[in-house]
Short mmCIF file of C-alpha atoms in Angstrom, two decimals:
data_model
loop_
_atom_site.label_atom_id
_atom_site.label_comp_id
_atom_site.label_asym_id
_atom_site.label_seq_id
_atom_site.Cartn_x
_atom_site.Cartn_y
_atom_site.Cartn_z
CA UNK A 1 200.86 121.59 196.51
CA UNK A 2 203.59 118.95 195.31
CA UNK A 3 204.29 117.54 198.75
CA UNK A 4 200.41 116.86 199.53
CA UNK A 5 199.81 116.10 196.12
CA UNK A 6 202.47 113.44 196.25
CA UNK A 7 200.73 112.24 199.52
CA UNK A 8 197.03 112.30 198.41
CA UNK A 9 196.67 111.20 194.70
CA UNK A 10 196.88 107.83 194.87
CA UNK A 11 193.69 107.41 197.53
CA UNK A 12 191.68 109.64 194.53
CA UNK A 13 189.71 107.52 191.93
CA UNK A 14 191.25 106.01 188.79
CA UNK A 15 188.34 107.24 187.05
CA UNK A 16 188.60 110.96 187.95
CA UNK A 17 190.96 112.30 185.67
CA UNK A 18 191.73 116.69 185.99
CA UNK A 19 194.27 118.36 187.27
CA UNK A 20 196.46 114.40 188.24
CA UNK A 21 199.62 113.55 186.91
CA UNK A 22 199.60 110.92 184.28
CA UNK A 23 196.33 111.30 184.15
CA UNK A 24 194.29 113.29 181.04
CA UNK A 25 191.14 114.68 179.28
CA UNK A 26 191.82 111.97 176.35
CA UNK A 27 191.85 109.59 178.95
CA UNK A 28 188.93 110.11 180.30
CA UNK A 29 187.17 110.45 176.84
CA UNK A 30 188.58 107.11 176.33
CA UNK A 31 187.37 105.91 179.44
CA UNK A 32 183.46 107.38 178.96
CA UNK A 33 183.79 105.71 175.05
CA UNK A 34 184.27 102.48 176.58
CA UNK A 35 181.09 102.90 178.89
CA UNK A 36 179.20 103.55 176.08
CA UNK A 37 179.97 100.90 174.27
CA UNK A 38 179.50 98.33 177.23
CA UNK A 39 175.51 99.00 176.59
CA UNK A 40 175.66 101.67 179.23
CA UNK A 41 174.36 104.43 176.21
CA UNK A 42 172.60 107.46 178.85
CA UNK A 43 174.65 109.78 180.16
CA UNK A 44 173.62 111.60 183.90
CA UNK A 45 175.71 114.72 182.97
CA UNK A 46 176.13 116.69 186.15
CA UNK A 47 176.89 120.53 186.06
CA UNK A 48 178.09 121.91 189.69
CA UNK A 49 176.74 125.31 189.89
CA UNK A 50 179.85 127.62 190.09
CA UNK A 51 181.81 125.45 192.05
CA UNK A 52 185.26 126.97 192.20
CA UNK A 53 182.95 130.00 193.99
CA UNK A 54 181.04 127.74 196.41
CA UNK A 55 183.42 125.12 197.82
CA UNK A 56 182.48 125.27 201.58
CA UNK A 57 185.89 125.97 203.30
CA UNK A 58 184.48 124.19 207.04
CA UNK A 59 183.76 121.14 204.77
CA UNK A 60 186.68 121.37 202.52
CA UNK A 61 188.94 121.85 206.13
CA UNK A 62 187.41 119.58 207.57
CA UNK A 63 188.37 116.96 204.85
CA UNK A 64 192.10 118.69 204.76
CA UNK A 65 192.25 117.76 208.23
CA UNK A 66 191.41 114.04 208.37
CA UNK A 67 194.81 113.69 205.81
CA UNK A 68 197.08 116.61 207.39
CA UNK A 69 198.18 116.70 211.44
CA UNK A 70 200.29 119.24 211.68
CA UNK A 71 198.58 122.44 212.45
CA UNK A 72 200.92 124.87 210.20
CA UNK A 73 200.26 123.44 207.25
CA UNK A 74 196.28 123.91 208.30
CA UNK A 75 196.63 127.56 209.32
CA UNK A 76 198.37 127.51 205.30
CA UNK A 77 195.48 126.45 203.85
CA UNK A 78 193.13 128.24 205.83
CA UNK A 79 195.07 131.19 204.83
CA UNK A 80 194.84 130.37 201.04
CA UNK A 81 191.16 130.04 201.42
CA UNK A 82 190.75 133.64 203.04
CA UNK A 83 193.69 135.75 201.94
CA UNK A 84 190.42 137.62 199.58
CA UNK A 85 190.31 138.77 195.94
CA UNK A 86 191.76 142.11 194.81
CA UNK A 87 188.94 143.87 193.02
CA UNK A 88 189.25 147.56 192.00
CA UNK A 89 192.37 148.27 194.34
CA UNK A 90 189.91 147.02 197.17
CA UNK A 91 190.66 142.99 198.83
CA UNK A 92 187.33 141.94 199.30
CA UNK A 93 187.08 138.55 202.03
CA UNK A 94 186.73 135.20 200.50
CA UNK A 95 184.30 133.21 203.13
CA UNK A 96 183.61 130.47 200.24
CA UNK A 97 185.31 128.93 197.11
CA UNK A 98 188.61 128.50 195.95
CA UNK A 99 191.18 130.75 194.40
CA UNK A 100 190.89 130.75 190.67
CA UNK A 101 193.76 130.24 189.55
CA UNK A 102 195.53 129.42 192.65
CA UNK A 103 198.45 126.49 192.76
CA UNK A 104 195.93 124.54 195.77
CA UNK A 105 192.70 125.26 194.18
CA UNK A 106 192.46 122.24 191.76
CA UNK A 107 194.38 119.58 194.01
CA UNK A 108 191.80 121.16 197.00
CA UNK A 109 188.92 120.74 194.15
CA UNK A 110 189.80 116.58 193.83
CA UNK A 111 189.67 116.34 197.52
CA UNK A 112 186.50 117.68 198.23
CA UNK A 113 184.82 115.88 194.81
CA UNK A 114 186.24 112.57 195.98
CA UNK A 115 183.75 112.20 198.36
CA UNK A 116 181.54 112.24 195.41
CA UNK A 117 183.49 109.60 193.79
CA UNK A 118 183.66 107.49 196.50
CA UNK A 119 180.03 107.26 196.72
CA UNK A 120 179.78 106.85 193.49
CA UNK A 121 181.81 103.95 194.01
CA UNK A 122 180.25 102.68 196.97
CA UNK A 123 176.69 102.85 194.69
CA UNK A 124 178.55 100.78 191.63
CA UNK A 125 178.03 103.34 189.14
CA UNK A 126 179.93 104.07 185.92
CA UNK A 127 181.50 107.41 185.70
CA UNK A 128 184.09 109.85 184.86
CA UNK A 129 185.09 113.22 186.18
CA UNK A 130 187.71 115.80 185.08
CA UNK A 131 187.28 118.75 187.89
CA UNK A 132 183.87 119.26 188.71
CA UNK A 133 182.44 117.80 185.69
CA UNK A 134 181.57 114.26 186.79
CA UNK A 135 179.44 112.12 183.37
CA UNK A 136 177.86 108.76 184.88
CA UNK A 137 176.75 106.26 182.64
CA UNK A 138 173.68 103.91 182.89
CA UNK A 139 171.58 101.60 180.95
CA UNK A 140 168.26 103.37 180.65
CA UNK A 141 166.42 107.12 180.90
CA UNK A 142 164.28 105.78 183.81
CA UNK A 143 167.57 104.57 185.79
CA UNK A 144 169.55 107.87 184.61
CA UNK A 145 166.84 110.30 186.31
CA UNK A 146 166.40 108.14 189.07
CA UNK A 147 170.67 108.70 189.64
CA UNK A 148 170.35 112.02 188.65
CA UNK A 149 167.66 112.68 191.67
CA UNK A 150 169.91 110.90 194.58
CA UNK A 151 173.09 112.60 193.54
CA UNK A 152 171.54 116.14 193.79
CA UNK A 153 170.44 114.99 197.18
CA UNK A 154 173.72 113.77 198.72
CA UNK A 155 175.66 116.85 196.82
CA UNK A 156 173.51 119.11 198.71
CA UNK A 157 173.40 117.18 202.26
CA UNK A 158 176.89 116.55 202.23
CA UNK A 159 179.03 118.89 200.56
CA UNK A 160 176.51 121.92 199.99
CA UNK A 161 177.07 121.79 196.65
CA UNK A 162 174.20 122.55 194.14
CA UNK A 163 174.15 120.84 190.57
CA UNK A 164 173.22 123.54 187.44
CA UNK A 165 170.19 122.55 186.81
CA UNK A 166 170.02 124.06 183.24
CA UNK A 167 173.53 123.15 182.03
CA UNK A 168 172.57 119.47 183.49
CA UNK A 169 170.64 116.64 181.79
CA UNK A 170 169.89 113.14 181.55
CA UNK A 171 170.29 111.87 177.69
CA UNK A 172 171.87 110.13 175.08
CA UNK A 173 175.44 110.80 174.92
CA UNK A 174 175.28 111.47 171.04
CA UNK A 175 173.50 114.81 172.40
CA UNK A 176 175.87 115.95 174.84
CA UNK A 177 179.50 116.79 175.03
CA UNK A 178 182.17 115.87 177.38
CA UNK A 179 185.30 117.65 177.52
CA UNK A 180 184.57 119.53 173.88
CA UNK A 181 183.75 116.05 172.56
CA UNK A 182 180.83 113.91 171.88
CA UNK A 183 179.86 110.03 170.62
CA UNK A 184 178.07 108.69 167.51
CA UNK A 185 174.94 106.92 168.72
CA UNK A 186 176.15 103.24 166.87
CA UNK A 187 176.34 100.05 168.83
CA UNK A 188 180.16 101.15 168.25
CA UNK A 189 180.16 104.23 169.39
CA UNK A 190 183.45 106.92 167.92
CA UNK A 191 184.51 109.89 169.61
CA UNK A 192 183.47 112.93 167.30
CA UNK A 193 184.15 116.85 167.73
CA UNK A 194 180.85 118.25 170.08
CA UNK A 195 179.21 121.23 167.99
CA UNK A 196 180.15 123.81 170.60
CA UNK A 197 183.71 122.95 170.09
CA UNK A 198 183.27 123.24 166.13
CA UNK A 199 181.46 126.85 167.00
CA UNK A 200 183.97 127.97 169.17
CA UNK A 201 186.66 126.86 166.64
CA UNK A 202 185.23 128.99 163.89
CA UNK A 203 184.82 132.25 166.25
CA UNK A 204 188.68 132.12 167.45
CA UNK A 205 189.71 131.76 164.25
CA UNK A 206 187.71 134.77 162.83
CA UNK A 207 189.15 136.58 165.63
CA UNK A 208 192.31 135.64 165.10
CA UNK A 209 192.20 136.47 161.52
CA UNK A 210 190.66 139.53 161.42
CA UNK A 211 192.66 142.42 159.76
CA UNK A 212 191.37 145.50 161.59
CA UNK A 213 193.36 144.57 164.78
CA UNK A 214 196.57 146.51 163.60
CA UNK A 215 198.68 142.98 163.24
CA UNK A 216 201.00 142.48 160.30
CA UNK A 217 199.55 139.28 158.01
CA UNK A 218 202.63 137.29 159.72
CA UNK A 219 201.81 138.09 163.25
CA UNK A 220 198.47 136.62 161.97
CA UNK A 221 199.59 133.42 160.32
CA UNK A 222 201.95 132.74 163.40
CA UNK A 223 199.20 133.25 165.73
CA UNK A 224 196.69 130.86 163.74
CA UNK A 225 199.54 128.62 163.01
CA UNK A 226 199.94 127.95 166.86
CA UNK A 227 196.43 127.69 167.79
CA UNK A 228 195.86 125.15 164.75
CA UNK A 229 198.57 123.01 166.01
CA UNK A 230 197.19 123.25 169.71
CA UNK A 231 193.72 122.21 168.90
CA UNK A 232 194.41 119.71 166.31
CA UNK A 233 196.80 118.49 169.20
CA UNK A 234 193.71 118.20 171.24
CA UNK A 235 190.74 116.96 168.86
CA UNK A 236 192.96 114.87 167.02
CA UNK A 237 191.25 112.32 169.29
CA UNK A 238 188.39 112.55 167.25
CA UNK A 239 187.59 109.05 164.97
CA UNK A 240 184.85 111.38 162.85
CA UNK A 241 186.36 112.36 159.76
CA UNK A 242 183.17 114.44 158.80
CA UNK A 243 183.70 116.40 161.90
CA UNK A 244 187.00 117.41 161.38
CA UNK A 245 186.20 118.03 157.49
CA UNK A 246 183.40 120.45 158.51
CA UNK A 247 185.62 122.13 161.47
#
């Protein structure tokens, strides 16, 4: 993974963000902020349906191969691919996706998107991706669905990749989140805590300080104390003060 990462990152897009050193999820926040405020205020938020699970592996060799000649280091990754999942004691075959949780699986992941970003390129558009969620940004509704509708097609024709039809939309970006954040609707717009976030915030911390779970009250307050520090590490991004109040 570090030699072809070394090797490959720097053909990927500036504006896809996961998984790439010096790259991050603030910076791509950042990055869909400023796309907002440069009057492009719809967001064509694009779910991949279960992607990890349905990466096709002739597709995603095939696009290994164009980059890597030696034929070891393709019988490797072949291998990763189809070494199977232990289930139950049983190793059941892998003939699609990626490992979860394997040390290829996201730097194979921003290979196979790229193609997507490329052509998103190639079209002009606006966007930002971290893994497989990929937010492009456009002036109006009527332009957003129209991307919306010729991204599904060339996802499908040329990577066989279906977009989540339910977890995907075409809206304002005040109404969506990115990345566990989302945007005030002003000409201005200011990066603000998404609701789900704030929801899941609430839940982990009920969980975490719930006393029927045989934990003395400091292994409580040390386990709180270290997931406050994480996530106000992370949403400390946030320019909403009312958000953070209410979280």
């Amino acid at each position: 993974m570090q030699v072809l990462q070394a090797d490959w990152d720097g053909t990927f897009s500036e504006t896809s963000f996961g998984f790439r050193p010096k790259h991050s999820a603030h910076q791509a926040v950042e990055q869909a902020q400023a796309y907002i405020a440069s009057e492009h205020a719809v967001v064509v938020d694009i779910d991949l349906e279960k992607f990890f699970d349905r990466v096709n592996h002739d597709i995603l060799m095939g696009l290994v191969a164009k980059r890597v000649t030696d034929k070891r280091i393709l019988k490797l990754v072949r291998g990763f691919l189809t070494a199977g999942v232990l289930e139950g004691g049983l190793v059941s075959a892998t003939e699609e996706g990626t490992p979860q949780g394997g040390p290829l699986s996201p730097l194979l992941s921003n290979l196979m998107l790229d193609v997507l970003d490329k052509e998103l390129e190639k079209r002009g558009h606006r966007f930002v991706r971290y893994a497989d969620d990929c937010n492009i940004y456009v002036r109006s509704q009527k332009a957003g669905e129209r991307v919306m509708a010729g991204i599904e097609r060339f996802l499908a024709k040329r990577l066989k990749l279906k977009v989540n039809k339910a977890k995907s939309a075409v809206a304002k970006p005040s109404v969506r989140k990115f990345l566990g954040f989302s945007f005030t609707s002003e000409p201005l717009p200011r990066r603000r805590i998404a609701p789900q976030a704030i929801a899941r915030f609430k839940a982990r911390v009920r969980e975490l300080t719930r006393r029927t779970g045989g934990k003395s009250l400091a292994q409580i307050v040390k386990e709180l104390s270290v997931y406050l520090i994480g996530w106000r590490g992370y949403f400390g991004l946030c320019q909403n003060p009312v958000g953070v109040a209410r979280a």
